[in-house]
Tab-separated table of C-alpha atoms in Angstrom:
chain	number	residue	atom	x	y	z
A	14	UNK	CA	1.509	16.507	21.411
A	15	UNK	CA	0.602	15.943	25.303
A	16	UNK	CA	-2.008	18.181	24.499
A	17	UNK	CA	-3.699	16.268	21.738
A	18	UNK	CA	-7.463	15.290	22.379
A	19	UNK	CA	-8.196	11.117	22.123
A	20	UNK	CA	-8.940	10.025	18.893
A	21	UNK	CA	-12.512	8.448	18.513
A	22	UNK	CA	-13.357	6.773	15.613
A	23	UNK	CA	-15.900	8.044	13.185
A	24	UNK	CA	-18.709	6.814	12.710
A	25	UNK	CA	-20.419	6.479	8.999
A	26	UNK	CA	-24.018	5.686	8.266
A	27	UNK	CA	-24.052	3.248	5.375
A	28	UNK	CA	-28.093	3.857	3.901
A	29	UNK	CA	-27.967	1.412	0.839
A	30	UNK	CA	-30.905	-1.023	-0.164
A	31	UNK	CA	-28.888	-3.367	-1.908
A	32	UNK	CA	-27.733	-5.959	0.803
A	33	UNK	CA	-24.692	-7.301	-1.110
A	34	UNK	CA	-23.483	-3.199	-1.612
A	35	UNK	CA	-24.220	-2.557	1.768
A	36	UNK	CA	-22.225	-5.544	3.571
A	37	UNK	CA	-18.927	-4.588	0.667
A	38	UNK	CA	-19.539	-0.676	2.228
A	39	UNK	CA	-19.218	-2.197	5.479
A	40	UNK	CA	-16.322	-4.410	5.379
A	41	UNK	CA	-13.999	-1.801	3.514
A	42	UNK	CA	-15.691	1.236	6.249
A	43	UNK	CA	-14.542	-0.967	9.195
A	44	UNK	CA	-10.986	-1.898	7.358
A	45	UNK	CA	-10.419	1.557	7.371
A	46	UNK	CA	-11.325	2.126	10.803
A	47	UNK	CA	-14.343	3.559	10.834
A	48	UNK	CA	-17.687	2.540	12.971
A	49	UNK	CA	-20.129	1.630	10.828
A	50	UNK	CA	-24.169	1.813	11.214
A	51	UNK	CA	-26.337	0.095	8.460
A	52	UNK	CA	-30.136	0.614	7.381
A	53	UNK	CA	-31.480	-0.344	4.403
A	54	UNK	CA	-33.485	2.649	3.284
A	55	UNK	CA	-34.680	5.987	4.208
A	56	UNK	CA	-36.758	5.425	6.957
A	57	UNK	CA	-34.542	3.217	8.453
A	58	UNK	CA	-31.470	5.537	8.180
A	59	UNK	CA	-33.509	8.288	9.570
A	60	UNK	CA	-33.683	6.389	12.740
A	61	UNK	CA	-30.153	5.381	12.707
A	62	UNK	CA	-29.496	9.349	12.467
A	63	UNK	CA	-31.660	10.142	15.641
A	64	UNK	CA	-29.840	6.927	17.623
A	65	UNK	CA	-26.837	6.633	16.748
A	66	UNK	CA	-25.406	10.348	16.029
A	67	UNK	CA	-22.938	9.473	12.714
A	68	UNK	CA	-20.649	11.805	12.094
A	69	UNK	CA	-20.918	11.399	8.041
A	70	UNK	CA	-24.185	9.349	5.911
A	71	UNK	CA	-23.186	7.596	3.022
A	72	UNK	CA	-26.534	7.500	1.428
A	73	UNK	CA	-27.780	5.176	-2.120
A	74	UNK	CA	-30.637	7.227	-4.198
A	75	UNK	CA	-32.599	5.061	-5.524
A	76	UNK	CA	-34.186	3.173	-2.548
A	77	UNK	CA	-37.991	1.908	-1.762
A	78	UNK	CA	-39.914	4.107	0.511
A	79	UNK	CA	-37.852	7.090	1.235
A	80	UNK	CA	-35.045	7.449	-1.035
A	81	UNK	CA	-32.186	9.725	-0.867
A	82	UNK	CA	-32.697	12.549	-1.917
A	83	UNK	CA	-35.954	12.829	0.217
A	84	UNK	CA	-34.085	11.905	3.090
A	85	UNK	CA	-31.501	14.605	2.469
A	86	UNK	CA	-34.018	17.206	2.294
A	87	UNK	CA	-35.788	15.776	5.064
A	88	UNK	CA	-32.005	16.403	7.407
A	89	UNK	CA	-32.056	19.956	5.861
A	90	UNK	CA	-35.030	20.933	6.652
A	91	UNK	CA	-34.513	20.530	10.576
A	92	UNK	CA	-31.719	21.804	10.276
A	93	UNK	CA	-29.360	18.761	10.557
A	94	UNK	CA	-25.920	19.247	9.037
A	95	UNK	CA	-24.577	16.275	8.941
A	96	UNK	CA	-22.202	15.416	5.933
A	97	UNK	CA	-24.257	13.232	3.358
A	98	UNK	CA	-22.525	11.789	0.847
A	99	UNK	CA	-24.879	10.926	-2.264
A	100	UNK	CA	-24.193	7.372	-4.217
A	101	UNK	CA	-26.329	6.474	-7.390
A	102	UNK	CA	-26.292	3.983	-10.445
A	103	UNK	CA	-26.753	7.727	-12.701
A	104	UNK	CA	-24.280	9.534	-13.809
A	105	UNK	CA	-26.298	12.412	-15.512
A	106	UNK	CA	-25.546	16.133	-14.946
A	107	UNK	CA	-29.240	16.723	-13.955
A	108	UNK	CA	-29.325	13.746	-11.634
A	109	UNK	CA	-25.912	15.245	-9.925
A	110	UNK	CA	-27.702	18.774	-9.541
A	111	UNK	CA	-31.262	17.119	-7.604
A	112	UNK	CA	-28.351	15.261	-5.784
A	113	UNK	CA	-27.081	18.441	-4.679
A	114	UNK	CA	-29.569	20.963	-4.731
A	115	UNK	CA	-31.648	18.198	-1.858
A	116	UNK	CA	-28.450	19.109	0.397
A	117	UNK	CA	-26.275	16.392	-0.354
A	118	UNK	CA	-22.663	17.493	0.073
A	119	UNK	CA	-20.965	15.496	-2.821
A	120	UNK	CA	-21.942	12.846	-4.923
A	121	UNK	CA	-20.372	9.735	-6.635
A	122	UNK	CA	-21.163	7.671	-9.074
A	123	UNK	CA	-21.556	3.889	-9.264
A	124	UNK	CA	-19.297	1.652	-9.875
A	125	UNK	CA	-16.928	3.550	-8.229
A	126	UNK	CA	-13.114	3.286	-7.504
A	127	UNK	CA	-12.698	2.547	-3.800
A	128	UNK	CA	-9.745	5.014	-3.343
A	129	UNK	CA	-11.995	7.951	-4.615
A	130	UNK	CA	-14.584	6.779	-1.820
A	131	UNK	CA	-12.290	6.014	0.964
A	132	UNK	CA	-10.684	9.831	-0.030
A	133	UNK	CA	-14.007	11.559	-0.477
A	134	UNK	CA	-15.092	10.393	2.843
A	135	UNK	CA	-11.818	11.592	4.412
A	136	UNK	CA	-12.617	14.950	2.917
A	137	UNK	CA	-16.245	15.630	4.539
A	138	UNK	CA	-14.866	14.043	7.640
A	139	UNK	CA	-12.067	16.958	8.043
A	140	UNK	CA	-14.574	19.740	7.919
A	141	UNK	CA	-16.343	18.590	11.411
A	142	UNK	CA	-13.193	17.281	12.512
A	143	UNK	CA	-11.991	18.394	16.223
A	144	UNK	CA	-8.731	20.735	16.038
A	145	UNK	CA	-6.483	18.337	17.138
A	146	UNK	CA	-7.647	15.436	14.978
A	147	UNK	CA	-7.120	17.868	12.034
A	148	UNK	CA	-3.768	18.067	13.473
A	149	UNK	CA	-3.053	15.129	11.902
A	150	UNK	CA	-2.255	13.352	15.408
A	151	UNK	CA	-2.617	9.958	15.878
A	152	UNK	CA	-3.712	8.887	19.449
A	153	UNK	CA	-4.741	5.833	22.156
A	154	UNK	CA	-5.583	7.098	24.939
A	155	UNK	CA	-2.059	8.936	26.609
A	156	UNK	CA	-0.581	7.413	23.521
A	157	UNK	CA	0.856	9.801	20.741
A	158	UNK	CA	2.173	9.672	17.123
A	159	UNK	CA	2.956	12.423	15.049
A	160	UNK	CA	3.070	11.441	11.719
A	161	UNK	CA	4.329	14.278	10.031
A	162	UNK	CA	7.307	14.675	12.690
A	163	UNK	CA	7.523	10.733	12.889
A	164	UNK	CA	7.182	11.327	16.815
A	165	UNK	CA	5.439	9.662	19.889
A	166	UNK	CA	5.257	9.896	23.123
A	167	UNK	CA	3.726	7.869	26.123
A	168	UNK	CA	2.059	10.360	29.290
A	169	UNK	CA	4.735	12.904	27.400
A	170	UNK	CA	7.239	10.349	27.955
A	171	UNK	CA	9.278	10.159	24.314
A	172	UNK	CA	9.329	6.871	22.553
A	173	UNK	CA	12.893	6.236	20.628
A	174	UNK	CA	10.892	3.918	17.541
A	175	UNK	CA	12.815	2.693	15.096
A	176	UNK	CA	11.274	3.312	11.537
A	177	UNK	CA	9.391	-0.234	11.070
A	178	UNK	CA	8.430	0.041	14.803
A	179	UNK	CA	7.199	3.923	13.983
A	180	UNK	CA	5.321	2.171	10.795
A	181	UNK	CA	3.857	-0.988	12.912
A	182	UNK	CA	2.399	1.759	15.422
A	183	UNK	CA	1.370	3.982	12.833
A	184	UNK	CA	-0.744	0.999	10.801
A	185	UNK	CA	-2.641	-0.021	13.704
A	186	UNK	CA	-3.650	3.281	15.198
A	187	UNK	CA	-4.610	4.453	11.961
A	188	UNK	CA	-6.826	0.891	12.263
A	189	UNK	CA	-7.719	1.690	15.810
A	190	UNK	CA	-10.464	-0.762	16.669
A	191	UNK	CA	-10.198	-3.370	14.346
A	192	UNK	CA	-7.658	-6.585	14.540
A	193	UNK	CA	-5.165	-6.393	11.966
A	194	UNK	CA	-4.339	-10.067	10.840
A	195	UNK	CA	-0.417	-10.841	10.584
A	196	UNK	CA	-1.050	-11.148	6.287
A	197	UNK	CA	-2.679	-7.502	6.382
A	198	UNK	CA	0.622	-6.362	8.418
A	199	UNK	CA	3.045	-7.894	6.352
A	200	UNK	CA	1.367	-6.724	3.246
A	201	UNK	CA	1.013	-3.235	4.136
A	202	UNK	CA	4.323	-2.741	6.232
A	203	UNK	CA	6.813	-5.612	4.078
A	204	UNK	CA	4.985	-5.806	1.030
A	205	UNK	CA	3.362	-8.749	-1.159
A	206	UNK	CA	6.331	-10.965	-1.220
A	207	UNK	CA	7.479	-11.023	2.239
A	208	UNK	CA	7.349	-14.546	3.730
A	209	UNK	CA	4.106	-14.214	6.140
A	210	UNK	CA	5.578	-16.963	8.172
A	211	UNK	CA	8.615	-15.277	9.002
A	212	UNK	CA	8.424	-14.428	13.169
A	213	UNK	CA	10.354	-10.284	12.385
A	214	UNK	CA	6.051	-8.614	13.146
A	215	UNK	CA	6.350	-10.830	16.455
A	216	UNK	CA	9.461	-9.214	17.339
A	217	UNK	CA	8.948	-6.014	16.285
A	218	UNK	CA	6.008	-5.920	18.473
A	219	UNK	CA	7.595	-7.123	21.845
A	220	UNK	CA	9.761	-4.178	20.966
A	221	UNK	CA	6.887	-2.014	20.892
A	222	UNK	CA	5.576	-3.090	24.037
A	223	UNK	CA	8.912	-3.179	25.469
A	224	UNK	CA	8.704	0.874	25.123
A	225	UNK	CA	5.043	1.497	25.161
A	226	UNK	CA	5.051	0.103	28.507
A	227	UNK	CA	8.150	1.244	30.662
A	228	UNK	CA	7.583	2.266	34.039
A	229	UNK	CA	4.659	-0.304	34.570
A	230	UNK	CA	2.244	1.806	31.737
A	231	UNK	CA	-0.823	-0.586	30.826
A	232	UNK	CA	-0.620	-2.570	27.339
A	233	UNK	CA	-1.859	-0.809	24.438
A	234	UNK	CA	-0.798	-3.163	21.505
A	235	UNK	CA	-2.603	-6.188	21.845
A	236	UNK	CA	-2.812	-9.825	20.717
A	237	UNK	CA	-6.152	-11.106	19.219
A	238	UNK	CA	-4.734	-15.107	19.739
A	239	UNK	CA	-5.440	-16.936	16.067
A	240	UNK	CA	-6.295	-13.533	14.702
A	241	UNK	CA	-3.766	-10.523	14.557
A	242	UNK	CA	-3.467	-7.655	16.255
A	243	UNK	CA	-4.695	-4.213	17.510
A	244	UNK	CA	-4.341	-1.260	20.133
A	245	UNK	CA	-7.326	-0.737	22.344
A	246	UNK	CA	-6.422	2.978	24.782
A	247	UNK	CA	-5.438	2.226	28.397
């Protein structure tokens, strides 16, 4: 695990003319946490490409101007292999071959089920992923989880986490980058039910940074004050 590479977030163009569609694409992206770039149509997303360098395009089909498929072909034909994922009102066999045959790697249907998204994404992601984030390693800077193993370490220093702590950890480096409200913890770690104004997340996290930082290490689990929150690296 010392070995492990830092974990950057991936980044997901979002090319969608519909403003309302767009903004729901971008809330649920950055929930998940992923960096999210917006345009709203071809031309625009073309420029995003060349600026900001995604790592996967999430691109709508029928747009004004350039529309998707024409700005798939226009990536293939310089040669850029960047991971498009295709997203149209049709659901037609012939529309899903142009879709593909323009160099789109998958496609989806609208309306769509957000899991089937959220896990189609994940796939296109994990064939340009680095070795170690295929790995399956979770990491902030010289902090590591293991999820399969349920380990971490600190500078190779092993934490002793309890399971919630290990869970707690887990949920916000898998949101690295975006301030997890106390609700969103509770639900996901406690479930639906569990009173939200109970104080247990507040102690489980001075426990965290009780063992995240011994021997003087910097803070890595943060508080947003008012909001939730988050681990930011070292």
């Amino acid at each position: 695990m010392t070995d492990a590479i830092t974990a950057h977030r991936r980044t997901v163009l979002v090319v969608e003319d519909d403003p309302g569609v767009r903004s729901t694409l971008d809330q649920l992206l950055r929930f998940e946490g992923y960096r999210v770039v917006q345009a709203a149509d071809g031309v625009q997303g073309l420029a995003a490409l060349d600026r900001e360098e995604p790592d996967l395009a999430l691109v709508d089909v029928v747009m004004p101007g350039l529309d998707g498929l024409s700005l798939c072909r226009t990536l293939r034909r310089r040669g850029d292999r960047l991971p498009v994922l295709v997203l149209t009102a049709r659901d037609q066999v012939g529309d899903r071959v142009a879709g593909l045959d323009a160099g789109a790697d998958d496609y989806l249907a609208k309306p769509f089920a957000t899991e089937e998204l959220l896990a189609r994404i994940r796939a296109l992601l994990r064939r340009t992923e680095p070795e170690a984030a295929r790995s399956g390693l979770l990491t902030a800077g010289d902090l590591v989880l293991d999820p399969a193993s349920r380990g971490a370490e600190r500078a190779g220093r092993p934490l002793d986490l309890t399971k919630t702590e290990f869970d707690v950890l887990e949920l916000l480096l898998t949101h690295q980058g975006t301030v997890l409200t106390r609700s969103q913890i509770y639900e996901r770690i406690w479930g639906f039910d569990f009173d939200t104004t109970s104080r247990s997340l507040d102690v489980y996290i001075g426990y965290l940074r009780r063992k995240t930082e011994e021997g003087g290490a910097a803070r890595v689990v943060h508080t947003v004050r008012n909001v939730g929150y988050t681990v930011r690296p070292a």
